[in-house]
mmCIF file of C-alpha atoms in Angstrom:
data_model
loop_
_atom_site.group_PDB
_atom_site.id
_atom_site.type_symbol
_atom_site.label_atom_id
_atom_site.label_comp_id
_atom_site.label_asym_id
_atom_site.label_seq_id
_atom_site.Cartn_x
_atom_site.Cartn_y
_atom_site.Cartn_z
ATOM 1 C CA MET A 1 0.087 -0.083 0.074
ATOM 2 C CA TYR A 2 1.166 3.370 -0.916
ATOM 3 C CA TYR A 3 1.474 6.009 2.198
ATOM 4 C CA PRO A 4 2.211 9.617 1.112
ATOM 5 C CA LEU A 5 4.932 11.342 2.726
ATOM 6 C CA PRO A 6 3.961 14.052 5.345
ATOM 7 C CA TYR A 7 3.954 17.475 3.906
ATOM 8 C CA LYS A 8 6.922 19.468 5.028
ATOM 9 C CA THR A 9 7.265 23.268 5.136
ATOM 10 C CA VAL A 10 10.458 24.617 3.967
ATOM 11 C CA LYS A 11 11.644 27.861 5.719
ATOM 12 C CA THR A 12 13.535 29.977 3.704
ATOM 13 C CA ARG A 13 15.661 32.887 5.151
ATOM 14 C CA PRO A 14 14.315 36.409 4.177
ATOM 15 C CA ASN A 15 16.440 38.876 2.216
ATOM 16 C CA VAL A 16 18.535 40.571 4.910
ATOM 17 C CA ILE A 17 20.324 43.821 5.147
ATOM 18 C CA LYS A 18 22.593 43.626 8.207
ATOM 19 C CA VAL A 19 24.027 46.994 9.454
ATOM 20 C CA SER A 20 25.623 48.627 12.608
ATOM 21 C CA GLY A 21 24.720 51.958 14.068
ATOM 22 C CA GLU A 22 26.646 54.508 16.289
ATOM 23 C CA GLY A 23 25.251 57.283 18.369
ATOM 24 C CA LYS A 24 27.499 59.830 20.017
ATOM 25 C CA ILE A 25 26.786 62.600 22.743
ATOM 26 C CA SER A 26 29.215 65.144 23.528
ATOM 27 C CA VAL A 27 28.926 66.463 27.323
ATOM 28 C CA GLU A 28 31.015 68.563 29.995
ATOM 29 C CA PRO A 29 32.198 66.345 32.821
ATOM 30 C CA GLU A 30 30.736 67.149 36.303
ATOM 31 C CA ILE A 31 32.432 64.484 38.620
ATOM 32 C CA ALA A 32 36.087 63.571 38.956
ATOM 33 C CA VAL A 33 37.173 60.220 40.708
ATOM 34 C CA ILE A 34 40.813 60.430 41.874
ATOM 35 C CA ARG A 35 42.689 57.214 42.622
ATOM 36 C CA LEU A 36 45.362 57.770 45.079
ATOM 37 C CA GLY A 37 47.122 56.291 48.169
ATOM 38 C CA VAL A 38 50.061 55.430 50.311
ATOM 39 C CA SER A 39 52.786 52.838 49.820
ATOM 40 C CA THR A 40 54.884 52.109 52.808
ATOM 41 C CA GLU A 41 57.871 49.671 53.583
ATOM 42 C CA SER A 42 59.380 48.421 56.777
ATOM 43 C CA LEU A 43 61.251 45.297 57.790
ATOM 44 C CA THR A 44 58.400 44.445 59.809
ATOM 45 C CA LEU A 45 54.875 44.098 58.635
ATOM 46 C CA ALA A 46 53.427 45.802 61.694
ATOM 47 C CA GLN A 47 55.470 48.752 61.335
ATOM 48 C CA ALA A 48 54.796 49.210 57.655
ATOM 49 C CA GLN A 49 51.059 48.935 58.517
ATOM 50 C CA LYS A 50 51.358 51.354 61.280
ATOM 51 C CA GLU A 51 53.173 54.021 59.038
ATOM 52 C CA ASN A 52 50.519 53.332 56.157
ATOM 53 C CA ALA A 53 47.587 53.844 58.582
ATOM 54 C CA ARG A 54 48.915 56.888 60.025
ATOM 55 C CA ALA A 55 49.532 58.547 56.527
ATOM 56 C CA ILE A 56 45.852 57.472 55.319
ATOM 57 C CA SER A 57 44.296 58.907 58.645
ATOM 58 C CA ASN A 58 46.241 62.286 57.957
ATOM 59 C CA ILE A 59 44.755 62.347 54.244
ATOM 60 C CA LYS A 60 41.260 61.746 55.348
ATOM 61 C CA LYS A 61 41.393 64.171 57.932
ATOM 62 C CA ALA A 62 42.833 66.851 55.540
ATOM 63 C CA PHE A 63 39.970 65.748 53.099
ATOM 64 C CA THR A 64 37.366 66.338 55.806
ATOM 65 C CA LYS A 65 38.595 69.988 56.525
ATOM 66 C CA ALA A 66 38.634 70.510 52.779
ATOM 67 C CA GLY A 67 34.832 69.879 52.762
ATOM 68 C CA ILE A 68 34.893 66.305 51.136
ATOM 69 C CA PRO A 69 32.078 64.211 52.770
ATOM 70 C CA GLU A 70 33.306 60.654 54.348
ATOM 71 C CA ASN A 71 30.947 58.901 51.867
ATOM 72 C CA ALA A 72 32.891 60.381 48.960
ATOM 73 C CA ILE A 73 36.082 58.468 49.963
ATOM 74 C CA LYS A 74 36.335 54.793 50.064
ATOM 75 C CA THR A 75 39.246 52.187 50.009
ATOM 76 C CA ASP A 76 39.820 50.858 46.433
ATOM 77 C CA ASP A 77 42.669 48.321 47.371
ATOM 78 C CA TYR A 78 44.571 47.176 50.428
ATOM 79 C CA SER A 79 47.631 45.127 49.584
ATOM 80 C CA ILE A 80 50.722 43.720 51.510
ATOM 81 C CA TYR A 81 53.822 42.699 49.624
ATOM 82 C CA PRO A 82 56.806 40.807 50.927
ATOM 83 C CA GLN A 83 59.865 42.449 49.278
ATOM 84 C CA HIS A 84 62.744 40.187 47.956
ATOM 85 C CA ASP A 85 66.165 40.724 46.431
ATOM 86 C CA TYR A 86 68.202 38.239 44.401
ATOM 87 C CA VAL A 87 71.724 37.580 45.554
ATOM 88 C CA GLU A 88 73.955 35.221 43.665
ATOM 89 C CA GLY A 89 70.828 33.624 42.681
ATOM 90 C CA GLN A 90 69.147 33.190 45.953
ATOM 91 C CA GLN A 91 65.957 35.036 47.095
ATOM 92 C CA VAL A 92 66.739 37.061 49.952
ATOM 93 C CA PHE A 93 63.978 38.858 52.151
ATOM 94 C CA ARG A 94 64.238 42.700 52.098
ATOM 95 C CA ASN A 95 61.223 44.252 53.648
ATOM 96 C CA TYR A 96 57.396 44.295 53.731
ATOM 97 C CA ARG A 97 55.412 46.878 51.610
ATOM 98 C CA VAL A 98 51.969 48.235 52.366
ATOM 99 C CA ASP A 99 49.894 49.815 49.624
ATOM 100 C CA HIS A 100 46.670 51.431 50.496
ATOM 101 C CA MET A 101 44.595 53.069 47.630
ATOM 102 C CA LEU A 102 41.640 55.338 47.848
ATOM 103 C CA LEU A 103 38.925 56.380 45.549
ATOM 104 C CA VAL A 104 38.002 60.104 46.061
ATOM 105 C CA LYS A 105 34.827 61.466 44.305
ATOM 106 C CA ILE A 106 34.907 65.145 43.663
ATOM 107 C CA ILE A 107 31.644 66.805 42.729
ATOM 108 C CA GLU A 108 33.314 70.250 41.653
ATOM 109 C CA ILE A 109 35.846 69.128 39.145
ATOM 110 C CA ASN A 110 37.859 72.683 39.392
ATOM 111 C CA GLN A 111 38.707 71.188 42.845
ATOM 112 C CA ALA A 112 40.333 67.859 41.688
ATOM 113 C CA GLY A 113 43.885 69.370 41.281
ATOM 114 C CA PRO A 114 43.858 71.090 44.769
ATOM 115 C CA ILE A 115 42.769 67.830 46.202
ATOM 116 C CA VAL A 116 45.398 65.896 44.897
ATOM 117 C CA ASP A 117 47.981 68.676 46.140
ATOM 118 C CA ILE A 118 46.266 68.327 49.827
ATOM 119 C CA ALA A 119 46.632 64.326 49.529
ATOM 120 C CA VAL A 120 50.444 64.675 48.743
ATOM 121 C CA ARG A 121 51.058 67.215 51.312
ATOM 122 C CA ASN A 122 49.537 64.733 53.837
ATOM 123 C CA GLY A 123 51.483 61.704 52.909
ATOM 124 C CA ALA A 124 50.060 60.390 49.651
ATOM 125 C CA ASN A 125 52.746 59.000 47.452
ATOM 126 C CA ILE A 126 50.735 57.334 44.699
ATOM 127 C CA VAL A 127 48.325 59.007 42.312
ATOM 128 C CA SER A 128 47.524 56.445 39.847
ATOM 129 C CA GLY A 129 44.597 57.920 37.984
ATOM 130 C CA VAL A 130 41.804 60.779 37.485
ATOM 131 C CA THR A 131 38.835 59.904 35.502
ATOM 132 C CA PHE A 132 36.050 62.498 34.712
ATOM 133 C CA LYS A 133 32.372 61.619 34.426
ATOM 134 C CA ALA A 134 28.993 63.106 33.579
ATOM 135 C CA ALA A 135 26.549 63.308 36.677
ATOM 136 C CA GLN A 136 23.727 62.030 34.317
ATOM 137 C CA ASN A 137 25.886 59.584 32.400
ATOM 138 C CA ASP A 138 22.967 56.816 32.001
ATOM 139 C CA GLN A 139 20.614 59.578 30.704
ATOM 140 C CA PHE A 140 23.187 60.569 28.170
ATOM 141 C CA TYR A 141 23.931 56.968 27.142
ATOM 142 C CA ARG A 142 20.214 56.386 26.298
ATOM 143 C CA LYS A 143 20.104 59.377 24.051
ATOM 144 C CA ALA A 144 23.275 58.128 22.355
ATOM 145 C CA LEU A 145 21.546 54.667 21.984
ATOM 146 C CA SER A 146 18.523 56.200 20.272
ATOM 147 C CA PHE A 147 20.807 57.925 17.883
ATOM 148 C CA ALA A 148 22.613 54.613 17.260
ATOM 149 C CA VAL A 149 19.243 53.040 16.244
ATOM 150 C CA LEU A 150 18.371 55.941 14.000
ATOM 151 C CA ASP A 151 21.858 55.647 12.342
ATOM 152 C CA ALA A 152 21.309 51.893 11.654
ATOM 153 C CA ARG A 153 17.977 52.736 10.174
ATOM 154 C CA ARG A 154 19.391 55.348 7.821
ATOM 155 C CA LYS A 155 22.433 53.015 6.748
ATOM 156 C CA ALA A 156 19.860 50.282 5.923
ATOM 157 C CA GLU A 157 17.728 52.613 3.812
ATOM 158 C CA THR A 158 20.730 54.034 1.907
ATOM 159 C CA ILE A 159 21.554 50.188 0.999
ATOM 160 C CA ALA A 160 17.961 49.497 0.067
ATOM 161 C CA GLU A 161 17.753 52.612 -2.281
ATOM 162 C CA THR A 162 21.021 51.739 -4.039
ATOM 163 C CA LEU A 163 19.564 48.205 -4.642
ATOM 164 C CA ASN A 164 16.275 49.442 -5.555
ATOM 165 C CA VAL A 165 14.638 47.264 -3.020
ATOM 166 C CA GLN A 166 11.884 47.746 -0.446
ATOM 167 C CA LEU A 167 12.896 47.704 3.163
ATOM 168 C CA SER A 168 10.903 46.773 6.120
ATOM 169 C CA LYS A 169 9.724 49.544 8.253
ATOM 170 C CA VAL A 170 11.229 47.913 11.475
ATOM 171 C CA PRO A 171 14.095 45.668 11.998
ATOM 172 C CA PHE A 172 13.417 42.065 12.726
ATOM 173 C CA SER A 173 16.521 41.857 14.718
ATOM 174 C CA ILE A 174 18.410 44.481 16.828
ATOM 175 C CA ALA A 175 20.958 44.302 19.504
ATOM 176 C CA GLU A 176 22.974 46.745 21.534
ATOM 177 C CA ILE A 177 26.711 46.215 21.340
ATOM 178 C CA ASN A 178 27.639 46.234 24.916
ATOM 179 C CA ASP A 179 30.823 48.050 25.167
ATOM 180 C CA ARG A 180 29.947 51.559 26.583
ATOM 181 C CA GLU A 181 32.527 54.192 25.808
ATOM 182 C CA VAL A 182 33.310 57.463 27.272
ATOM 183 C CA ILE A 183 35.979 59.114 25.592
ATOM 184 C CA PRO A 184 37.507 62.483 26.065
ATOM 185 C CA TYR A 185 37.694 64.822 23.117
ATOM 186 C CA GLN A 186 40.652 66.665 24.675
ATOM 187 C CA LYS A 187 43.070 64.549 26.478
ATOM 188 C CA LYS A 188 43.184 65.292 30.148
ATOM 189 C CA THR A 189 46.675 66.791 31.434
ATOM 190 C CA PHE A 190 47.899 66.069 34.616
ATOM 191 C CA ALA A 191 50.881 68.084 35.729
ATOM 192 C CA MET A 192 52.498 68.278 39.233
ATOM 193 C CA ASN A 193 54.884 70.703 40.448
ATOM 194 C CA GLU A 194 55.708 72.537 44.002
ATOM 195 C CA ALA A 195 53.108 75.079 43.357
ATOM 196 C CA SER A 196 49.923 73.149 42.271
ATOM 197 C CA THR A 197 48.473 70.122 40.335
ATOM 198 C CA SER A 198 46.708 71.311 37.133
ATOM 199 C CA LEU A 199 43.808 69.066 35.594
ATOM 200 C CA HIS A 200 41.967 69.719 32.519
ATOM 201 C CA PRO A 201 39.227 67.306 31.631
ATOM 202 C CA GLY A 202 38.166 68.470 28.220
ATOM 203 C CA THR A 203 34.808 67.206 26.803
ATOM 204 C CA LEU A 204 33.513 63.949 26.934
ATOM 205 C CA GLU A 205 31.980 61.909 24.255
ATOM 206 C CA ILE A 206 29.604 59.210 25.318
ATOM 207 C CA ILE A 207 29.334 56.328 22.462
ATOM 208 C CA SER A 208 26.671 53.745 21.963
ATOM 209 C CA ARG A 209 26.555 51.021 19.375
ATOM 210 C CA VAL A 210 23.780 48.643 17.679
ATOM 211 C CA GLN A 211 23.555 45.966 15.196
ATOM 212 C CA ALA A 212 20.273 45.558 13.143
ATOM 213 C CA GLU A 213 19.008 43.159 10.509
ATOM 214 C CA PHE A 214 16.296 44.451 8.200
ATOM 215 C CA SER A 215 14.304 42.249 5.702
ATOM 216 C CA TYR A 216 13.856 43.472 2.173
ATOM 217 C CA VAL A 217 11.795 42.476 -1.135
ATOM 218 C CA SER A 218 12.274 43.358 -4.720
ATOM 219 C CA MET A 219 10.162 46.041 -6.063
#
């Protein structure tokens, strides 16, 4: 007896235009985050810790006098390192090193340089970075993300017009490329001398990216 084979639906992939989009927002920074701290060395760990704690305490007291609230200062890293030398191929203990790093959030960015000076005068011997941010960074990023979607749409329309095909009104696939970027237009400068520290943040550029797929049909 003959049994007909079941009917199978063959799915065909639609015609696709795949594009990426980028959105940018330029903003003035409003917040500075400074990473600084104290490194101390001594033959005994207890002494290295004691000297380090004293310097960190002096720095925090000086920050308080300068008007920085306690919740704007936090420990970023605390490390203990045994230090060694190599003598004739043998590892020989030298001393202990203690590093205590702080993150300091400054709302008035024009005070970032003076705050660095205060820290150095009160015992800080490491200043490893200054980052400038926008207060409403998430809001600006969402706006940049909207621009990225529009940019992707315009690119797809350009391709469709060139090929003389009809583009779908909305993408059937769209994804955020999750690599947020905040780029200074003007590189920040960081100069220390006996008089003062000068910091110039420049302008921040907040960038978002998407990848989208549009279907199209021949006209």
